[in-house]
Coordinates of C-alpha atoms in Angstrom, one line a residue:
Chain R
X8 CA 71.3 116.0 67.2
X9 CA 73.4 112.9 67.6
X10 CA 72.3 109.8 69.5
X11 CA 73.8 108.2 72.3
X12 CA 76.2 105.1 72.7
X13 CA 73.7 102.1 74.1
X14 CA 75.1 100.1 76.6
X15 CA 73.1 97.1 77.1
X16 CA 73.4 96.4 81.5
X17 CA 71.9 93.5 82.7
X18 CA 68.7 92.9 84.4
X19 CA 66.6 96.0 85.8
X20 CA 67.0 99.4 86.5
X21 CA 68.2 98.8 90.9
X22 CA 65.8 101.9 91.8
X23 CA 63.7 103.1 88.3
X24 CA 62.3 106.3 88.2
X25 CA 58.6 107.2 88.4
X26 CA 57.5 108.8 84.8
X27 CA 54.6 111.1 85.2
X28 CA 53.1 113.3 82.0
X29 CA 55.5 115.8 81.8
X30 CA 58.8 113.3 82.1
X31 CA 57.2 110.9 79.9
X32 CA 58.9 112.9 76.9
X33 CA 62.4 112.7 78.7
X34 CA 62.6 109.1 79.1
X35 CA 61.0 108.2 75.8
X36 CA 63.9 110.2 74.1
X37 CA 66.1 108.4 76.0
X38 CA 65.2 105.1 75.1
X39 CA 65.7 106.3 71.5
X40 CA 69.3 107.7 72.3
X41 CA 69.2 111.3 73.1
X42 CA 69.6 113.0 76.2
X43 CA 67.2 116.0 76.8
X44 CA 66.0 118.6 79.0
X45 CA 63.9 121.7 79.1
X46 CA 64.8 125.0 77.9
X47 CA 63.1 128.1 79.7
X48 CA 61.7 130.2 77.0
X49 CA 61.7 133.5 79.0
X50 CA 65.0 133.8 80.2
X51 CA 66.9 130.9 78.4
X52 CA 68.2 129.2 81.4
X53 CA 68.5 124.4 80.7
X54 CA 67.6 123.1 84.0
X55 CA 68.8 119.1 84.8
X56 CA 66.9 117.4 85.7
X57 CA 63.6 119.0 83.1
X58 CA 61.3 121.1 84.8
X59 CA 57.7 122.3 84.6
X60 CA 58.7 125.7 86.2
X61 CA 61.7 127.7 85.2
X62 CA 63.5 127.8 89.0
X63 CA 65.1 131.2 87.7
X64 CA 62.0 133.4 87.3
X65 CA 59.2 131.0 87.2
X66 CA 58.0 130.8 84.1
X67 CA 55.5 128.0 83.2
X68 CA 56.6 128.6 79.2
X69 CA 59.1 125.9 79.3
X70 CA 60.2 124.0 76.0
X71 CA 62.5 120.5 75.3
X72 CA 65.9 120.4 73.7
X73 CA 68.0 118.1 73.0
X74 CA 71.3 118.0 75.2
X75 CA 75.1 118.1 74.1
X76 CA 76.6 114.0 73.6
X77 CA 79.5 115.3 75.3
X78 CA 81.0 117.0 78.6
X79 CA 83.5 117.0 81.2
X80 CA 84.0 115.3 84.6
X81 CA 83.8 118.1 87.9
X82 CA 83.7 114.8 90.2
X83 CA 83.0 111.7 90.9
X84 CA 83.4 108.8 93.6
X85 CA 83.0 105.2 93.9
X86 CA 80.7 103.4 96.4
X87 CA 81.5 100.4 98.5
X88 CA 79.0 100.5 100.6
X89 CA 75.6 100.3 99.1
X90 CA 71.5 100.2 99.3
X91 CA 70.7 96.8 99.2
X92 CA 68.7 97.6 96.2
X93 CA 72.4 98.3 94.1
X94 CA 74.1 95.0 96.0
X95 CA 74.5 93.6 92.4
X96 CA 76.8 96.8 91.2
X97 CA 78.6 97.4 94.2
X98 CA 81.2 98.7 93.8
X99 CA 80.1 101.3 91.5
X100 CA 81.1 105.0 90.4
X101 CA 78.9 108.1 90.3
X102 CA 79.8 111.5 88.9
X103 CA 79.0 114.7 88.4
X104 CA 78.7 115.3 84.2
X105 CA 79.3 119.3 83.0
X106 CA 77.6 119.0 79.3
X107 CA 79.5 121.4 76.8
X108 CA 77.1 124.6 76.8
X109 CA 75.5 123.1 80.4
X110 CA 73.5 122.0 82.7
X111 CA 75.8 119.7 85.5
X112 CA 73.9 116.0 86.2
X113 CA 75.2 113.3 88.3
X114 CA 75.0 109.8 86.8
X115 CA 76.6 106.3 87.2
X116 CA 79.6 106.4 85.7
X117 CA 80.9 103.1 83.3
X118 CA 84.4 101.9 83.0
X119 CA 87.6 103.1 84.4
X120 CA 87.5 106.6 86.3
X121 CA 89.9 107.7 87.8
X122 CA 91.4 111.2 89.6
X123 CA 93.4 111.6 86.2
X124 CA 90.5 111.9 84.6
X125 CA 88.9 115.0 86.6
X126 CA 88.1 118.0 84.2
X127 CA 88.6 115.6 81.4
X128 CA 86.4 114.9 78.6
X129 CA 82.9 112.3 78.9
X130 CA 80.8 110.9 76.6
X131 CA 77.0 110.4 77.6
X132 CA 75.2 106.9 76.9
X133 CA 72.2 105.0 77.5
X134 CA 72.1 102.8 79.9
X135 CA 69.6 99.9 78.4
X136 CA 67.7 97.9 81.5
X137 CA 65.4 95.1 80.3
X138 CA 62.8 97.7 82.0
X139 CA 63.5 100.8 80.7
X140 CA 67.2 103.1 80.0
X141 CA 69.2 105.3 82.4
X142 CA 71.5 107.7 81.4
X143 CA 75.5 107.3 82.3
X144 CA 78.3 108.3 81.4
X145 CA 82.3 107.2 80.6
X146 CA 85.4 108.7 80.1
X147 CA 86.7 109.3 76.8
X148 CA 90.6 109.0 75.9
X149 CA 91.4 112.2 74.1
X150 CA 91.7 111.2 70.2
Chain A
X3 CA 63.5 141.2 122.4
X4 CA 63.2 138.9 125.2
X5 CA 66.5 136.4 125.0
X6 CA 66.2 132.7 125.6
X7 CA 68.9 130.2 127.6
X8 CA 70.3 127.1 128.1
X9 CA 69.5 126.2 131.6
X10 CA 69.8 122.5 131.5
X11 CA 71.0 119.6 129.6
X12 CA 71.4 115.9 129.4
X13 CA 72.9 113.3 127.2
X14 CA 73.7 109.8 126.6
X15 CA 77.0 108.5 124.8
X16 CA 76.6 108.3 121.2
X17 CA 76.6 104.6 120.5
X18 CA 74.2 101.2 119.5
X19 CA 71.0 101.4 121.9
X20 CA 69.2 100.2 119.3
X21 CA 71.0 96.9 118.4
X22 CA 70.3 95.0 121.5
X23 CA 69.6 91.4 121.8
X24 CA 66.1 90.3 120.8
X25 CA 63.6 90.5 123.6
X26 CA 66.1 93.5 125.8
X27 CA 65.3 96.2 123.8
X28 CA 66.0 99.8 124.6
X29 CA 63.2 102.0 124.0
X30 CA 63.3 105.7 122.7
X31 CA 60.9 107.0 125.6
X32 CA 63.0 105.3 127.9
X33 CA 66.1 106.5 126.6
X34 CA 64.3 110.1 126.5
X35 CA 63.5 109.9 130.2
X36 CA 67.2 109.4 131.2
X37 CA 68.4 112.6 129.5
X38 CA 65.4 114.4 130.2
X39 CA 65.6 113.8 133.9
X40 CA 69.2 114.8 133.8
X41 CA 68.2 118.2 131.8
X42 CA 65.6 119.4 134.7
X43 CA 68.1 118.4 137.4
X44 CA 70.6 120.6 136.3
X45 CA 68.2 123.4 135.7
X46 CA 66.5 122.8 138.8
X47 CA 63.3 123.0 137.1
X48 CA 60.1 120.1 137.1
X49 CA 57.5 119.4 135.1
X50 CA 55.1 121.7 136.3
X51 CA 57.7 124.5 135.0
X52 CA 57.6 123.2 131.3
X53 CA 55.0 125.5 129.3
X54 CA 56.4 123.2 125.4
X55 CA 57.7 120.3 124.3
X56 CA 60.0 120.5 121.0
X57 CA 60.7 116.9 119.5
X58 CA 63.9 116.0 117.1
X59 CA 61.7 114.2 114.5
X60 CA 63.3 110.1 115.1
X61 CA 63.8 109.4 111.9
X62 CA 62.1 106.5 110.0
X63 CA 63.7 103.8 112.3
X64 CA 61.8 103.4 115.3
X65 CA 58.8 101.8 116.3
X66 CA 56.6 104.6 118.4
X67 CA 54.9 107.1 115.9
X68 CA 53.8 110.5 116.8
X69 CA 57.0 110.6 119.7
X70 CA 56.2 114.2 120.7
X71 CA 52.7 113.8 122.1
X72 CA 53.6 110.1 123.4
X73 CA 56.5 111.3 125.1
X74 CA 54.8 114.4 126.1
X75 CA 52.5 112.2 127.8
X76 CA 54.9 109.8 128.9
X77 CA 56.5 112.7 131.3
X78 CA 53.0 113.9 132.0
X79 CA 53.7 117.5 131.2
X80 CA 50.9 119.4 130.2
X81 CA 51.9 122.0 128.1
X82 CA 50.6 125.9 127.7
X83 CA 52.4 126.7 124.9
X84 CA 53.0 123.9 122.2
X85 CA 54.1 120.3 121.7
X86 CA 55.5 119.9 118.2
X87 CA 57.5 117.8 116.2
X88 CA 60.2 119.0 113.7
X89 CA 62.1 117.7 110.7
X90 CA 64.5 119.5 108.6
X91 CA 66.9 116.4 107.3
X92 CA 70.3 116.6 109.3
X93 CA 69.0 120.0 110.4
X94 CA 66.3 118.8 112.7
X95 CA 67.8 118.7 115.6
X96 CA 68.8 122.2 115.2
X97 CA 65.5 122.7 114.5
X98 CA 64.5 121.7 117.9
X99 CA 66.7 123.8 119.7
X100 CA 65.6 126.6 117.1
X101 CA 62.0 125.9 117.6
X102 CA 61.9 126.1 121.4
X103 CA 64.4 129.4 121.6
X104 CA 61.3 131.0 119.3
X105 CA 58.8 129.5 121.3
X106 CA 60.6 131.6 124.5
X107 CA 61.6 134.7 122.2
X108 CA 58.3 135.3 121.2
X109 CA 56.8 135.0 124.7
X110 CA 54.6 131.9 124.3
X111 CA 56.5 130.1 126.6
X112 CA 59.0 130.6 129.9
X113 CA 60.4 127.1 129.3
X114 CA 60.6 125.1 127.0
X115 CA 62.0 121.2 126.2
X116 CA 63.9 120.2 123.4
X117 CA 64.5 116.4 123.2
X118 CA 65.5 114.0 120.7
X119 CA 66.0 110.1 120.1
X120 CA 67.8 108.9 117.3
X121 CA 67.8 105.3 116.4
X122 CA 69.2 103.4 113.1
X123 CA 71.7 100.8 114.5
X124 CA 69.2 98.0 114.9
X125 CA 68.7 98.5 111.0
X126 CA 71.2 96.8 108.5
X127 CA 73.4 99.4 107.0
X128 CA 72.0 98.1 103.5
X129 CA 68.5 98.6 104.4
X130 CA 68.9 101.8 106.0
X131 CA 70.8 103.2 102.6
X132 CA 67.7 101.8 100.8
X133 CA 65.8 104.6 102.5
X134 CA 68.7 107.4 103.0
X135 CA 68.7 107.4 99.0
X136 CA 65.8 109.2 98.6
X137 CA 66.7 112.3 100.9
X138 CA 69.8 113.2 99.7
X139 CA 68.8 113.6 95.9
X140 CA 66.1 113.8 93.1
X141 CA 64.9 110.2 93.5
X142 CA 64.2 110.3 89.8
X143 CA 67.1 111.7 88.2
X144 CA 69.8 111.1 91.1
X145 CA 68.4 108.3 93.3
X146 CA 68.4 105.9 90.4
X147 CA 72.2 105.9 90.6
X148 CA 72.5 105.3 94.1
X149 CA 73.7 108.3 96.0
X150 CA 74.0 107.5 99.4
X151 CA 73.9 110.4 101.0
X152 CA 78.2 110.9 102.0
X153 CA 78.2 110.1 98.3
X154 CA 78.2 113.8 97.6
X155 CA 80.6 114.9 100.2
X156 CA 82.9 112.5 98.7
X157 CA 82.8 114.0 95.4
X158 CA 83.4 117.7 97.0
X159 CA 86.3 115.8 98.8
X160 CA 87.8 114.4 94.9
X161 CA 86.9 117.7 93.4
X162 CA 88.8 119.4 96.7
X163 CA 92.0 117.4 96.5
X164 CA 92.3 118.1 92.8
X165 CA 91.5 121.5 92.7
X166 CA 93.1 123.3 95.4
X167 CA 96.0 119.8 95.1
X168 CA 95.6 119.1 98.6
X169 CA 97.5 115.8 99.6
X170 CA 95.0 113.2 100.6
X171 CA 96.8 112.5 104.4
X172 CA 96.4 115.8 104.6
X173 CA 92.2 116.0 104.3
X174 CA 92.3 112.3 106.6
X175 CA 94.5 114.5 109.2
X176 CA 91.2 116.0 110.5
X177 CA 90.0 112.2 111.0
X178 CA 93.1 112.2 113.9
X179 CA 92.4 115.2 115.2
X180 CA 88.5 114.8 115.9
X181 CA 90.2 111.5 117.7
X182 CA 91.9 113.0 119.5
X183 CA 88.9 115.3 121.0
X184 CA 86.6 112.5 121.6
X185 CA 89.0 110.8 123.6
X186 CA 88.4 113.2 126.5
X187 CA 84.8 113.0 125.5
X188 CA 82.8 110.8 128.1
X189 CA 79.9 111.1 125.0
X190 CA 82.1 109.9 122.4
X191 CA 81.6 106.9 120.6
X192 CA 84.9 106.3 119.8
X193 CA 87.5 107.1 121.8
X194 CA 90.7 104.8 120.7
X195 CA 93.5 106.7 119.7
X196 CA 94.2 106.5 115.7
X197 CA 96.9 107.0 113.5
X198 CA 97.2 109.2 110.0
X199 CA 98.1 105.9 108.3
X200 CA 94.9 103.7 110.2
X201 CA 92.9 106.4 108.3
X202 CA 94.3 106.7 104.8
X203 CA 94.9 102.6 105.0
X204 CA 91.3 102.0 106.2
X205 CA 88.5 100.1 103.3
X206 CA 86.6 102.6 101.0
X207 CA 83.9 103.5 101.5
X208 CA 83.0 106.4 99.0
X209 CA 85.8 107.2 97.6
X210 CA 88.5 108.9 98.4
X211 CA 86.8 109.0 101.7
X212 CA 87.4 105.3 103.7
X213 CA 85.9 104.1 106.6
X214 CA 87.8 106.4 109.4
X215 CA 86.9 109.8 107.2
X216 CA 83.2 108.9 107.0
X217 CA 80.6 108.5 110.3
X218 CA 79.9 105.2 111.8
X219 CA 76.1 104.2 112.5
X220 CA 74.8 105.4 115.8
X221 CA 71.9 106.0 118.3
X222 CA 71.8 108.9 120.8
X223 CA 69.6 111.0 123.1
X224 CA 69.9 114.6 124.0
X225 CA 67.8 117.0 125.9
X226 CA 67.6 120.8 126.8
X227 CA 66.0 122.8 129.0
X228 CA 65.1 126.2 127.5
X229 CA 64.1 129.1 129.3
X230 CA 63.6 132.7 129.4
X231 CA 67.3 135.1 130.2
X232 CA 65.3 136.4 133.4
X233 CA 64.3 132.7 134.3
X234 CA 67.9 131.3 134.3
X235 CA 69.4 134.8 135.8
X236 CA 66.5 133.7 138.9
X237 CA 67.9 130.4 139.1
X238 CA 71.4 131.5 140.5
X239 CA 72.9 128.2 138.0
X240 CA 75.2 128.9 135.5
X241 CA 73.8 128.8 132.0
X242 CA 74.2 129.8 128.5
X243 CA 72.5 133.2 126.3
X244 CA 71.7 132.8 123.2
X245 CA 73.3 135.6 121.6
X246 CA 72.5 135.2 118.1
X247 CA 71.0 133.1 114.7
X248 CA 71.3 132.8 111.4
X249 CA 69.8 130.6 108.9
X250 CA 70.4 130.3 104.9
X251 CA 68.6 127.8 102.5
X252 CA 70.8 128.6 98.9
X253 CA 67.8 126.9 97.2
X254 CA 69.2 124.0 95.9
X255 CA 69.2 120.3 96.7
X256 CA 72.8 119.2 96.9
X257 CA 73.9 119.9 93.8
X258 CA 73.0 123.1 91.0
X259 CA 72.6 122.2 87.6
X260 CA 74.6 125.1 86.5
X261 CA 78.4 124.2 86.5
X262 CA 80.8 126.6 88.6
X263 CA 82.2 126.4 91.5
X264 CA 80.1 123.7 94.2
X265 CA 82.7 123.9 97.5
X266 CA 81.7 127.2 98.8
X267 CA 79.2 126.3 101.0
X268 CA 77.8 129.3 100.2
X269 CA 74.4 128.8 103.0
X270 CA 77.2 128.5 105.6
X271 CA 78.6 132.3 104.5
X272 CA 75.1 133.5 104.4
X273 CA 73.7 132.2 107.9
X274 CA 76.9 133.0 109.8
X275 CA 77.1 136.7 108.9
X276 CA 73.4 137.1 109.9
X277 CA 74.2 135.3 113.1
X278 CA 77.6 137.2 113.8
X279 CA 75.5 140.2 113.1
X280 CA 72.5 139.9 115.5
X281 CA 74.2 138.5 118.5
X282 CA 76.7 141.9 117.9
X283 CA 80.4 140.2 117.6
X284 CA 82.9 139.3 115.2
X285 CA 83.9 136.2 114.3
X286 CA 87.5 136.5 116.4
X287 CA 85.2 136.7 119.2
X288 CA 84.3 133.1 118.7
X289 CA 86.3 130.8 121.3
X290 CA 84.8 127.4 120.1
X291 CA 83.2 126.3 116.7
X292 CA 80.9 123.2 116.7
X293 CA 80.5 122.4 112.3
X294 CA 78.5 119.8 111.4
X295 CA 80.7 117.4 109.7
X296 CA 80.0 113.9 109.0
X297 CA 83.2 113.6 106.6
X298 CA 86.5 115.3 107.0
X299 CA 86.3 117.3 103.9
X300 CA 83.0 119.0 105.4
X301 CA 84.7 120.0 108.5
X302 CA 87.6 121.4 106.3
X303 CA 85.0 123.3 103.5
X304 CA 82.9 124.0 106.5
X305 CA 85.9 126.2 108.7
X306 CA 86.9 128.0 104.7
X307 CA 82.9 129.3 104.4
X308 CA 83.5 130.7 107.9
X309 CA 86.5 132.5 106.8
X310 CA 88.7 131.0 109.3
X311 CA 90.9 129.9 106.5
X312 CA 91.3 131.1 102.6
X313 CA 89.8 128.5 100.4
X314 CA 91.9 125.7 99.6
X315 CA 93.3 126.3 102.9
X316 CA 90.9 124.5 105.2
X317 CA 92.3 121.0 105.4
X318 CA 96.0 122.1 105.6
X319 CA 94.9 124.6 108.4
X320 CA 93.9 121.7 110.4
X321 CA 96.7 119.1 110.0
X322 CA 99.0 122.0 111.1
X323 CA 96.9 122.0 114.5
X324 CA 95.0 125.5 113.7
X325 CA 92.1 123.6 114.6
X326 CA 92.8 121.6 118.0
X327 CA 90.8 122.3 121.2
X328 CA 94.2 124.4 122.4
X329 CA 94.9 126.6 118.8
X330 CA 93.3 129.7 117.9
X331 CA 90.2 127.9 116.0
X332 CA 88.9 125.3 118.1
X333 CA 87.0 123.0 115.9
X334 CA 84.7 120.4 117.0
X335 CA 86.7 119.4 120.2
X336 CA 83.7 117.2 121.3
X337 CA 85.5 114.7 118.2
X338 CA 83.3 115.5 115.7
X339 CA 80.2 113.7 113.7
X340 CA 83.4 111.2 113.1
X341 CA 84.4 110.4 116.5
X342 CA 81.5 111.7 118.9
X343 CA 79.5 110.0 116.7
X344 CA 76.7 110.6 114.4
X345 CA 73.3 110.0 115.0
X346 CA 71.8 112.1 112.8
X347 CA 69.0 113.8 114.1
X348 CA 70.0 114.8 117.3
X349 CA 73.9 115.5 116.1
X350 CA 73.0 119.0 116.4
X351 CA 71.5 118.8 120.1
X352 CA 75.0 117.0 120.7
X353 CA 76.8 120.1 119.6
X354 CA 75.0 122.1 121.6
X355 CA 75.7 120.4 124.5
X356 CA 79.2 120.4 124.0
X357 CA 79.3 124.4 123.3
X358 CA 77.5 124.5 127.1
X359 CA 80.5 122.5 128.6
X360 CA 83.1 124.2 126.6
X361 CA 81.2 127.9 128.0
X362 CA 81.1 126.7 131.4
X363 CA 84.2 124.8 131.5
X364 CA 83.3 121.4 132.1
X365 CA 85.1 120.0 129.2
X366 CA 87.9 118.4 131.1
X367 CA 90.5 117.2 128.6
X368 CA 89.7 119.5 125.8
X369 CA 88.5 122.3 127.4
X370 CA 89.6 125.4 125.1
X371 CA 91.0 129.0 126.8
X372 CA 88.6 131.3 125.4
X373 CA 84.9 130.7 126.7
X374 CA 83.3 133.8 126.3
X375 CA 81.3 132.5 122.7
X376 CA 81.1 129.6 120.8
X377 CA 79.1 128.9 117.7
X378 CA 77.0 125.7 116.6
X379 CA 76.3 124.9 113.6
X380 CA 73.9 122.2 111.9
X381 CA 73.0 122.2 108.0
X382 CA 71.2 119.9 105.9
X383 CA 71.8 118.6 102.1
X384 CA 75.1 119.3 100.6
X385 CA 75.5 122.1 103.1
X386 CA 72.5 123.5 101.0
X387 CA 71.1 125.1 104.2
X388 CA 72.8 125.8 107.1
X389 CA 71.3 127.6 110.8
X390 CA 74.1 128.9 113.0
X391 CA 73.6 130.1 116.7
X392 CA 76.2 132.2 118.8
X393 CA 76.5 131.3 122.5
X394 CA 77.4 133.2 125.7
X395 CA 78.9 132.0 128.5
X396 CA 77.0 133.1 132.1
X397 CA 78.7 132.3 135.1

């Protein structure tokens, strides 16, 4: 699979994640540039965020797989009024992320968005911290 | 199946309680007693009549942990039957009421009160999103981008306007129209008359959602006194039957992470069918509607799960007045989470109350023709769950 655009951001993550055993591999993969998730191996369903149960029919026999590079935008919207943790990057867009072949995921959004740009095409990155990535996404001009 | 009843209620206007002066604070048991004392005044009940206390959950804002049994204690009730807390997100205070209906339903209790206090204003807006960000989302995968919680409504109001190409004045028309409501409110918060273009000219806030489209911070108080149908026939007072419930969690939180459509509100479909159903009428039967709505384009998504409009249709349905306190589909004419106010965790208890005055015509300004039912309606998440209760008017 292809790796992700970096995008170095400055200072840390406003509100990092926690990383427990089973996450570890999700956030480790993402700090080498590619986006994953888990795959239920009983009935086939990718769950965002990764999951230790398959939410369809509860299996436990869940397995990682890399997720596409690429989706499109179903929504996003741009907050002006902020946690005092995210003062810094106010304002700041959010989305919601359709990856070709699924799951949906909301992430920060970087660079321009705008309404013109709903159900248009989005290109996954890493978002580098000094303490650790995030994922994000940003809208990508058709070629 | 006994049947339970509004007897009683009492409430304070949504507004800043909270925000006073150093050293003149307003406390919530305080605040409780006021609406409390109202409650068992119009009931003509006393404390020696209350078998349960049922508690709207505060939030995380105010000082006095464990409120129910303080309170409890505070009013000296000793109660038969239970003294409980409950939390369900923006739910909770329709858990309250839910919770004390049961407690009479089931026979544990003859009457019951439901009381809440909600307090946030003497918190900085900045700090209090600090801690909203980790309700409203995965606070690994979601809260790391900061979601405040209208967040997501705004993007179901984007998707909205670009799906279904819905003019934006027309989405911000329901912002004028829940005005207009809450200015014959006595409990509104804000009661100023507004204009279309004071609401699509006002700051952004989450985009395309600005500062008029979205709720302001705000503290209330609301109590009810619950009791038995044979209890508040006795009484010879006017009250309200509880005709019917429905509830519907869709087992998500906020969004799915399988794409398709995410503006159907589908918990809202489920949970009012199963009301309409057990309270035995159809939804034409319904004179008032009470959605919880912090945003305009909840209100709008909010009447299309109903099926009061087609889908797409919502928003354009109520800036052509389908919606006002006098059309066919009265919709929030107490003004609304945006102009009632919104404080949270006792929103709910507000809409009761105003579904009581609407029923027993006591809502002077806004008071709609047909009072037979009205409906309530609280939900929690993304509209993720949603409980709905049917009303009945008793003279």
């Amino acid at each position: 699979m292809s790796t992700l655009q970096r995008l170095q951001m400055p200072g840390n993550r406003p509100f990092p994640p926690r990383v427990s055993a089973f996450t570890r591999p999700f956030w480790e993969a993402l700090g080498e540039g590619r986006l994953t998730s888990t795959r239920c191996q009983q009935c086939g369903i990718v769950s965002f965020p990764p999951r230790n149960l398959c939410r369809v029919c509860w299996s436990r026999d869940v397995a990682w797989l890399g997720l596409a590079t690429h989706g499109t935008l179903y929504s996003f919207t741009r907050v002006h009024v902020a946690p005092g943790a995210f003062r810094e990057d106010t304002p700041y867009a959010i989305g919601i992320v359709d990856l070709h072949q699924g799951p949906r995921l909301m992430c920060r959004m970087i660079g321009e968005v705008d309404t013109q740009h709903l159900d248009g095409p989005v290109e996954m990155l890493v978002l580098q911290y000094q303490d650790g990535p995030l994922f994000g996404a940003q809208v990508r001009e058709p070629s | 199946m006994r049947r339970a009843a509004i007897l009683g209620y009492g409430a304070v206007p949504v507004g800043s309680y909270q925000r006073a002066p150093a050293g003149t604070e307003v406390l919530e048991h305080e605040l409780a007693t006021e609406v409390v004392l109202q409650a068992a005044q119009m009931a003509g009940l006393s404390k020696e009549d209350i078998d349960g206390v049922v508690v709207a959950h505060p939030g995380d804002h105010t000082r006095q942990g464990y409120f129910h049994t303080f309170l409890t204690a505070h009013l000296g009730i000793r109660a038969r039957a239970t003294v409980i807390q409950v939390l369900g997100n923006g739910m909770t205070g329709g858990h309250a009421f839910d919770i004390a209906l049961q407690q009479v339903t089931s026979g544990q209790a003859d009457c019951v009160l439901s009381v809440g206090v909600h307090f946030e204003t003497g918190i900085p807006t900045a700090q209090h999103l600090d801690y909203s960000i980790r309700l409203t989302g995965d606070v690994d995968f979601q809260s790391v981008f900061g979601a405040v919680p209208i967040a997501w409504y705004a993007m179901d109001a984007q998707r909205y306007l670009h799906e279904y190409r819905v003019p934006r004045a027309t989405l911000a028309s329901i912002a004028v129209k829940n005005r207009d409501h809450a200015i014959a409110n006595p409990l509104a918060q804000f009661r100023t008359p507004i204009t279309l273009d004071e609401v699509l000219n006002a700051r952004p806030i989450v985009e395309p959602l600005g500062l008029l489209e979205v709720p302001g911070r705000a503290d209330g108080a609301v109590a009810l006194m619950i009791v038995s149908e044979d209890m508040a026939r006795a009484s010879g007072r006017p009250y309200v039957l509880v005709r019917g419930r429905g509830f519907e969690h869709e087992g998500l939180h906020q969004i799915s992470d399988q794409p398709g459509d995410a503006l159907s509100y589908a918990s809202l479909q489920g949970a009012s069918g199963r009301a309409l159903t057990h309270a035995g009428v159809s939804l034409e039967d319904i004179g008032t509607f009470q959605v919880y709505a912090p945003c305009t384009i909840v209100e709008a998504l909010g009447t299309e799960a109903l099926g009061l409009f087609a889908r797409g249709r919502g928003a354009a349905a109520a800036a052509a007045g389908d919606t006002r306190f006098d059309a066919r589909y009265p919709v929030n004419t107490c003004g609304g989470c945006l102009s009632r106010g919104h404080p949270p965790e006792v929103t709910p208890l507000y809409d009761v109350v105003e579904a009581v005055m609407q029923l027993h015509g006591r809502a002077s300004g806004r008071q709609v023709q047909r009072r037979e039912f009205a409906m309530t309606i609280s939900e929690l998440g993304k509209y993720n769950a949603a409980l709905v209760h049917i009303l009945e008017g008793k003279a």
